Amino acid sequence: MATDRPMQLGMIGLGRMGSNLGRRLTRDGHHCVAFDRKPDVVTSLVAEGAAGAHSFPELVRKLDRPRNIWIMIPAVVVQPTLDQLVPLLDPGDVVIDGGNSYYRDDMTRAAALSRAGIHYVDVGTSGGVWGLDRGFCLMIGGQAEAVQRLDPIFTTLAPGAGSAAPTPSRTRTGGTAPDGYLHCGPNGAGHFVKMVHNGVEYGMMAAIAEGLSIIQHANAGKRVQAADAETAPLRDPEAYQYDIDVAEVAEVWRRGSVIGSWLIDLVADAFARSPGLDGFGGRVSDSGEGRWTVLAAVEEGVPATVITASLYERFESRRAGDFTDKILSAMRSEFGGHAEKAR
């Protein structure tokens, strides 16, 4: 059903999430002007009802004042984009950063744009490629005036109150959190909350992966164990004789389990497509939010053991610890004459 408060919005960056943000807005009756450095991506969105632009000046010209422009791009290119875009804008315009920028950069950028009379709003956006249909969870930072003005856009993008059962003990009335979006505070607050959200995601993903891996190796007692001074023996082989179907474990955990979650849903689907996960090499990237979460925890003096360990696990997946391992092996050889075993 189309919104009764249509808005105009420029969307810069039509990647996996930016394009779906534009689609969701257009389908709900908002006027979206789309730009991406790849013209074919713009053409695709225009075919679905958006207006297209092939340069920043064209995008700005196609929007009425005061303009609302959402940038959905990697954190590393936000500042160069602002350097090109901001000189084209006027006082009263709003720039929204919906990516995963560092919240401290938001604070600096908001102050700089404020001197030109331009509002800056940071929106931590969660929902991934599924957000087009499910809606996006939005964590918002910025001045109340600008955030309130953008409310029809946030209402369209968010999942809505019907996306989850009401919280049984919640007595608070009003507020937008039950609808899936929240004004968390002044500039930087939105990306701060999203930063920690992604740190939590690291920990949850690691726990699920480690648990399923333990189940996968529950048949360790059936395998021939090396008998030498360099190998710790399996004490009770008879206790590890299980050939358990890990894909089916993921499937059963989806139903009624305390740890049932969207992440479990996704891993069950991945196993259904490829029981051996053959398309994956095990290299896990990190885009910065986990590091920033750990840094914040250190500076606040808040223990974050699980998130920190999950971040290091991602480093290890990229063999960033290989030199460390060589040093360890060298020390064992030097002090005890332990010959290194082949991998």
Short mmCIF file of C-alpha atoms in Angstrom, two decimals:
data_model
loop_
_atom_site.label_atom_id
_atom_site.label_comp_id
_atom_site.label_asym_id
_atom_site.label_seq_id
_atom_site.Cartn_x
_atom_site.Cartn_y
_atom_site.Cartn_z
CA MET A 1 0.00 0.00 0.00
CA ALA A 2 1.44 3.36 -1.05
CA THR A 3 2.45 5.83 1.63
CA ASP A 4 0.21 8.84 2.22
CA ARG A 5 3.35 10.97 2.76
CA PRO A 6 5.49 10.49 -0.37
CA MET A 7 9.00 11.90 -0.22
CA GLN A 8 11.79 12.61 -2.68
CA LEU A 9 15.11 10.89 -2.12
CA GLY A 10 18.35 10.69 -4.05
CA MET A 11 20.06 7.31 -3.70
CA ILE A 12 23.80 7.14 -4.35
CA GLY A 13 25.17 3.60 -4.46
CA LEU A 14 23.05 0.81 -5.92
CA GLY A 15 24.85 -2.24 -4.62
CA ARG A 16 23.22 -5.21 -2.93
CA MET A 17 21.46 -3.09 -0.33
CA GLY A 18 21.27 0.33 -1.98
CA SER A 19 19.30 -0.99 -4.94
CA ASN A 20 16.82 -2.72 -2.65
CA LEU A 21 16.41 0.40 -0.54
CA GLY A 22 15.53 2.25 -3.74
CA ARG A 23 13.11 -0.46 -4.83
CA ARG A 24 11.33 -0.56 -1.50
CA LEU A 25 10.92 3.23 -1.52
CA THR A 26 9.69 3.33 -5.11
CA ARG A 27 7.19 0.53 -4.54
CA ASP A 28 5.73 2.48 -1.65
CA GLY A 29 5.18 5.62 -3.73
CA HIS A 30 8.27 7.68 -2.94
CA HIS A 31 10.13 9.44 -5.75
CA CYS A 32 13.63 8.00 -5.90
CA VAL A 33 16.43 9.43 -8.06
CA ALA A 34 19.13 6.80 -8.41
CA PHE A 35 22.84 7.09 -9.19
CA ASP A 36 25.61 4.53 -9.42
CA ARG A 37 28.97 4.50 -11.19
CA LYS A 38 27.64 1.51 -13.17
CA PRO A 39 25.06 2.85 -15.67
CA ASP A 40 23.41 -0.54 -16.20
CA VAL A 41 22.48 -0.71 -12.52
CA VAL A 42 20.80 2.69 -12.80
CA THR A 43 18.94 1.53 -15.90
CA SER A 44 17.66 -1.52 -14.04
CA LEU A 45 16.19 0.58 -11.24
CA VAL A 46 14.69 3.08 -13.68
CA ALA A 47 12.84 0.19 -15.29
CA GLU A 48 11.21 -0.40 -11.92
CA GLY A 49 9.94 3.15 -11.50
CA ALA A 50 12.85 5.20 -10.21
CA ALA A 51 14.34 8.21 -11.97
CA GLY A 52 17.94 7.90 -13.10
CA ALA A 53 20.92 10.21 -12.86
CA HIS A 54 24.35 9.78 -14.42
CA SER A 55 26.20 12.38 -12.37
CA PHE A 56 25.95 14.09 -9.01
CA PRO A 57 24.91 17.42 -10.57
CA GLU A 58 22.11 15.69 -12.48
CA LEU A 59 20.91 13.92 -9.34
CA VAL A 60 20.87 17.20 -7.39
CA ARG A 61 18.98 19.00 -10.18
CA LYS A 62 16.28 16.33 -10.21
CA LEU A 63 15.44 16.81 -6.53
CA ASP A 64 13.30 19.61 -5.10
CA ARG A 65 14.64 21.63 -2.18
CA PRO A 66 15.17 20.84 0.59
CA ARG A 67 16.85 17.72 -0.78
CA ASN A 68 17.28 14.34 0.90
CA ILE A 69 20.21 12.29 -0.40
CA TRP A 70 21.08 8.81 0.89
CA ILE A 71 24.56 7.44 0.24
CA MET A 72 24.92 3.66 0.45
CA ILE A 73 28.59 3.03 -0.26
CA PRO A 74 31.66 1.48 1.43
CA ALA A 75 33.01 3.50 4.35
CA VAL A 76 36.33 4.08 2.59
CA VAL A 77 34.73 6.12 -0.22
CA VAL A 78 32.25 8.16 1.86
CA GLN A 79 34.53 11.17 2.32
CA PRO A 80 35.58 11.41 -1.36
CA THR A 81 31.89 11.21 -2.28
CA LEU A 82 30.99 13.97 0.16
CA ASP A 83 33.81 16.10 -1.20
CA GLN A 84 32.13 15.99 -4.62
CA LEU A 85 28.52 16.13 -3.47
CA VAL A 86 28.38 18.73 -0.71
CA PRO A 87 29.43 21.74 -2.86
CA LEU A 88 26.33 21.07 -4.98
CA LEU A 89 23.95 21.25 -2.03
CA ASP A 90 22.09 24.07 -0.29
CA PRO A 91 21.32 24.92 3.35
CA GLY A 92 18.51 22.73 4.64
CA ASP A 93 19.47 19.70 2.55
CA VAL A 94 20.02 16.37 4.32
CA VAL A 95 22.77 13.85 3.61
CA ILE A 96 22.14 10.35 4.97
CA ASP A 97 24.97 7.84 5.32
CA GLY A 98 23.35 4.41 5.44
CA GLY A 99 26.54 2.36 5.20
CA ASN A 100 28.90 1.20 7.92
CA SER A 101 30.97 4.30 8.56
CA TYR A 102 32.91 4.70 11.79
CA TYR A 103 30.75 6.69 14.18
CA ARG A 104 33.57 9.11 15.02
CA ASP A 105 33.78 10.04 11.34
CA ASP A 106 30.05 10.85 11.49
CA MET A 107 30.67 13.31 14.27
CA THR A 108 33.39 15.08 12.27
CA ARG A 109 31.36 15.14 9.07
CA ALA A 110 28.19 16.34 10.77
CA ALA A 111 30.07 19.28 12.29
CA ALA A 112 31.61 20.19 8.92
CA LEU A 113 28.29 20.04 7.06
CA SER A 114 26.53 21.95 9.81
CA ARG A 115 28.73 24.96 9.10
CA ALA A 116 27.19 25.00 5.60
CA GLY A 117 23.68 24.60 7.00
CA ILE A 118 23.43 21.00 5.75
CA HIS A 119 22.08 18.22 7.97
CA TYR A 120 23.94 14.92 8.32
CA VAL A 121 22.15 11.77 9.47
CA ASP A 122 23.84 8.42 10.07
CA VAL A 123 21.68 5.34 9.64
CA GLY A 124 22.97 1.92 10.57
CA THR A 125 21.09 -0.38 8.21
CA SER A 126 20.65 -4.10 8.82
CA GLY A 127 18.74 -6.53 6.67
CA GLY A 128 21.15 -7.57 3.98
CA VAL A 129 19.90 -8.76 0.62
CA TRP A 130 16.67 -9.92 2.26
CA GLY A 131 15.63 -6.42 3.27
CA LEU A 132 13.59 -5.74 0.13
CA ASP A 133 10.86 -8.06 1.33
CA ARG A 134 11.56 -8.28 5.07
CA GLY A 135 12.32 -4.61 5.63
CA PHE A 136 15.43 -3.06 7.12
CA CYS A 137 16.24 -2.51 10.78
CA LEU A 138 17.36 1.12 11.05
CA MET A 139 19.51 2.64 13.80
CA ILE A 140 19.55 6.42 13.38
CA GLY A 141 21.78 9.24 14.60
CA GLY A 142 21.32 12.95 13.97
CA GLN A 143 19.48 16.09 14.89
CA ALA A 144 15.84 15.57 15.80
CA GLU A 145 14.60 18.05 13.17
CA ALA A 146 16.24 16.20 10.28
CA VAL A 147 15.34 12.75 11.59
CA GLN A 148 11.69 13.72 12.01
CA ARG A 149 11.57 15.08 8.48
CA LEU A 150 12.75 11.73 7.14
CA ASP A 151 10.21 9.71 9.12
CA PRO A 152 8.10 8.69 6.07
CA ILE A 153 11.23 7.22 4.47
CA PHE A 154 12.17 5.31 7.60
CA THR A 155 8.61 4.04 7.96
CA THR A 156 8.71 2.61 4.45
CA LEU A 157 12.12 1.00 4.80
CA ALA A 158 11.56 -0.54 8.25
CA PRO A 159 9.83 -3.92 8.66
CA GLY A 160 6.83 -2.58 10.62
CA ALA A 161 5.34 -3.69 13.91
CA GLY A 162 3.86 -6.85 12.44
CA SER A 163 7.29 -8.28 11.64
CA ALA A 164 7.69 -9.69 15.17
CA ALA A 165 5.37 -10.71 17.97
CA PRO A 166 4.83 -8.02 20.62
CA THR A 167 7.30 -8.12 23.52
CA PRO A 168 5.19 -9.70 26.29
CA SER A 169 6.36 -7.47 29.14
CA ARG A 170 6.61 -4.22 27.17
CA THR A 171 4.34 -1.58 28.66
CA ARG A 172 5.90 1.46 27.01
CA THR A 173 3.61 3.12 24.52
CA GLY A 174 4.69 5.16 21.53
CA GLY A 175 8.14 5.16 20.03
CA THR A 176 9.24 3.63 16.77
CA ALA A 177 11.40 0.71 17.96
CA PRO A 178 8.53 -1.79 17.57
CA ASP A 179 8.29 -0.69 13.93
CA GLY A 180 11.95 -1.51 13.32
CA TYR A 181 13.62 1.90 13.40
CA LEU A 182 15.00 4.01 16.23
CA HIS A 183 16.48 7.47 16.63
CA CYS A 184 19.34 6.46 18.93
CA GLY A 185 20.71 9.92 19.64
CA PRO A 186 22.84 12.71 18.10
CA ASN A 187 25.26 12.31 15.22
CA GLY A 188 27.20 9.08 15.39
CA ALA A 189 24.74 7.30 17.71
CA GLY A 190 23.14 5.36 14.86
CA HIS A 191 26.38 3.98 13.55
CA PHE A 192 27.60 3.34 17.10
CA VAL A 193 24.62 1.06 17.72
CA LYS A 194 25.06 -0.61 14.31
CA MET A 195 28.77 -1.07 15.01
CA VAL A 196 28.01 -3.00 18.20
CA HIS A 197 25.20 -4.86 16.39
CA ASN A 198 27.77 -6.16 13.92
CA GLY A 199 30.17 -7.06 16.72
CA VAL A 200 27.40 -9.15 18.29
CA GLU A 201 26.80 -10.70 14.87
CA TYR A 202 30.47 -11.75 14.74
CA GLY A 203 30.11 -13.54 18.07
CA MET A 204 26.84 -15.26 17.18
CA MET A 205 28.16 -16.44 13.84
CA ALA A 206 31.33 -17.79 15.43
CA ALA A 207 29.41 -19.70 18.12
CA ILE A 208 27.11 -21.31 15.56
CA ALA A 209 30.02 -22.23 13.31
CA GLU A 210 32.12 -23.65 16.15
CA GLY A 211 29.21 -25.66 17.56
CA LEU A 212 28.37 -27.26 14.24
CA SER A 213 32.06 -27.99 13.67
CA ILE A 214 32.26 -29.86 16.99
CA ILE A 215 29.28 -31.95 15.88
CA GLN A 216 30.91 -32.55 12.48
CA HIS A 217 33.97 -33.99 14.24
CA ALA A 218 32.04 -36.14 16.73
CA ASN A 219 33.42 -39.22 14.93
CA ALA A 220 37.01 -38.44 15.90
CA GLY A 221 37.25 -41.77 17.75
CA LYS A 222 36.78 -43.66 14.50
CA ARG A 223 39.80 -42.11 12.86
CA VAL A 224 43.29 -43.56 13.16
CA GLN A 225 45.24 -41.50 15.66
CA ALA A 226 48.93 -40.82 15.27
CA ALA A 227 50.96 -42.41 18.02
CA ASP A 228 53.97 -40.20 18.59
CA ALA A 229 55.37 -37.66 21.01
CA GLU A 230 54.04 -34.75 18.98
CA THR A 231 50.35 -35.73 19.05
CA ALA A 232 48.05 -35.48 22.06
CA PRO A 233 46.09 -38.75 22.17
CA LEU A 234 42.31 -38.91 22.20
CA ARG A 235 41.68 -40.15 25.72
CA ASP A 236 38.36 -41.91 25.17
CA PRO A 237 37.89 -42.78 21.48
CA GLU A 238 34.74 -44.73 22.29
CA ALA A 239 33.07 -41.46 23.33
CA TYR A 240 33.49 -39.98 19.85
CA GLN A 241 31.87 -42.52 17.54
CA TYR A 242 29.00 -40.44 16.14
CA ASP A 243 28.41 -39.78 12.46
CA ILE A 244 25.94 -36.95 12.80
CA ASP A 245 24.35 -35.20 9.82
CA VAL A 246 25.27 -31.58 10.50
CA ALA A 247 22.89 -30.25 7.85
CA GLU A 248 19.98 -31.97 9.59
CA VAL A 249 21.11 -30.59 12.95
CA ALA A 250 20.92 -27.09 11.53
CA GLU A 251 17.48 -27.91 10.17
CA VAL A 252 16.14 -29.21 13.49
CA TRP A 253 17.61 -26.26 15.40
CA ARG A 254 15.37 -23.98 13.33
CA ARG A 255 12.28 -25.38 15.02
CA GLY A 256 11.54 -24.66 18.64
CA SER A 257 15.19 -24.36 19.66
CA VAL A 258 16.34 -21.70 22.10
CA ILE A 259 19.08 -20.79 19.62
CA GLY A 260 16.76 -20.78 16.63
CA SER A 261 17.41 -17.59 14.65
CA TRP A 262 17.71 -16.08 11.20
CA LEU A 263 21.39 -17.03 11.22
CA ILE A 264 20.47 -20.67 11.83
CA ASP A 265 17.91 -20.37 9.01
CA LEU A 266 20.61 -19.11 6.67
CA VAL A 267 23.17 -21.79 7.52
CA ALA A 268 20.52 -24.52 7.14
CA ASP A 269 19.76 -23.18 3.68
CA ALA A 270 23.47 -23.11 2.83
CA PHE A 271 23.79 -26.78 3.85
CA ALA A 272 20.69 -27.66 1.81
CA ARG A 273 22.35 -26.24 -1.30
CA SER A 274 25.74 -27.83 -0.60
CA PRO A 275 26.10 -30.30 2.31
CA GLY A 276 29.88 -29.97 2.18
CA LEU A 277 29.82 -26.19 1.67
CA ASP A 278 32.03 -26.87 -1.34
CA GLY A 279 31.79 -23.32 -2.68
CA PHE A 280 33.52 -21.84 0.35
CA GLY A 281 37.20 -21.77 1.21
CA GLY A 282 36.83 -20.59 4.79
CA ARG A 283 38.30 -17.11 4.41
CA VAL A 284 36.15 -14.78 6.52
CA SER A 285 36.46 -11.04 5.93
CA ASP A 286 35.80 -8.22 8.38
CA SER A 287 34.78 -4.76 7.24
CA GLY A 288 35.76 -2.83 10.36
CA GLU A 289 32.76 -2.84 12.68
CA GLY A 290 34.04 -5.72 14.81
CA ARG A 291 37.38 -3.98 15.29
CA TRP A 292 35.69 -0.73 16.26
CA THR A 293 33.41 -2.57 18.70
CA VAL A 294 36.41 -4.15 20.42
CA LEU A 295 38.16 -0.77 20.54
CA ALA A 296 35.08 0.83 22.13
CA ALA A 297 34.91 -1.98 24.68
CA VAL A 298 38.56 -1.41 25.61
CA GLU A 299 38.11 2.33 25.95
CA GLU A 300 34.92 1.92 28.00
CA GLY A 301 36.50 -0.77 30.15
CA VAL A 302 33.72 -3.22 29.25
CA PRO A 303 34.62 -6.93 28.89
CA ALA A 304 33.81 -8.20 25.39
CA THR A 305 35.48 -11.60 25.43
CA VAL A 306 33.27 -13.34 22.88
CA ILE A 307 33.27 -10.54 20.32
CA THR A 308 37.03 -10.10 20.63
CA ALA A 309 37.67 -13.83 20.18
CA SER A 310 35.37 -13.95 17.15
CA LEU A 311 37.27 -11.06 15.56
CA TYR A 312 40.59 -12.86 16.06
CA GLU A 313 39.02 -16.00 14.60
CA ARG A 314 38.33 -14.06 11.40
CA PHE A 315 41.94 -12.94 11.30
CA GLU A 316 43.01 -16.56 11.71
CA SER A 317 40.72 -17.66 8.86
CA ARG A 318 42.78 -15.47 6.55
CA ARG A 319 46.01 -17.13 7.74
CA ALA A 320 47.07 -13.88 9.39
CA GLY A 321 48.54 -15.99 12.17
CA ASP A 322 50.87 -18.02 9.97
CA PHE A 323 54.00 -16.15 11.03
CA THR A 324 52.96 -16.48 14.67
CA ASP A 325 52.65 -20.23 14.13
CA LYS A 326 56.10 -20.40 12.56
CA ILE A 327 57.59 -18.67 15.60
CA LEU A 328 55.82 -21.09 17.96
CA SER A 329 57.07 -24.06 15.97
CA ALA A 330 60.58 -22.65 15.94
CA MET A 331 60.58 -22.19 19.73
CA ARG A 332 59.42 -25.79 20.31
CA SER A 333 62.18 -27.01 18.04
CA GLU A 334 64.79 -24.91 19.81
CA PHE A 335 63.98 -25.68 23.43
CA GLY A 336 62.82 -29.27 23.12
CA GLY A 337 64.02 -30.63 19.84
CA HIS A 338 60.44 -31.13 18.67
CA ALA A 339 60.39 -31.78 14.94
CA GLU A 340 57.60 -30.00 13.12
CA LYS A 341 54.93 -32.31 11.70
CA ALA A 342 53.57 -31.71 8.22
CA ARG A 343 50.16 -30.03 8.05
#
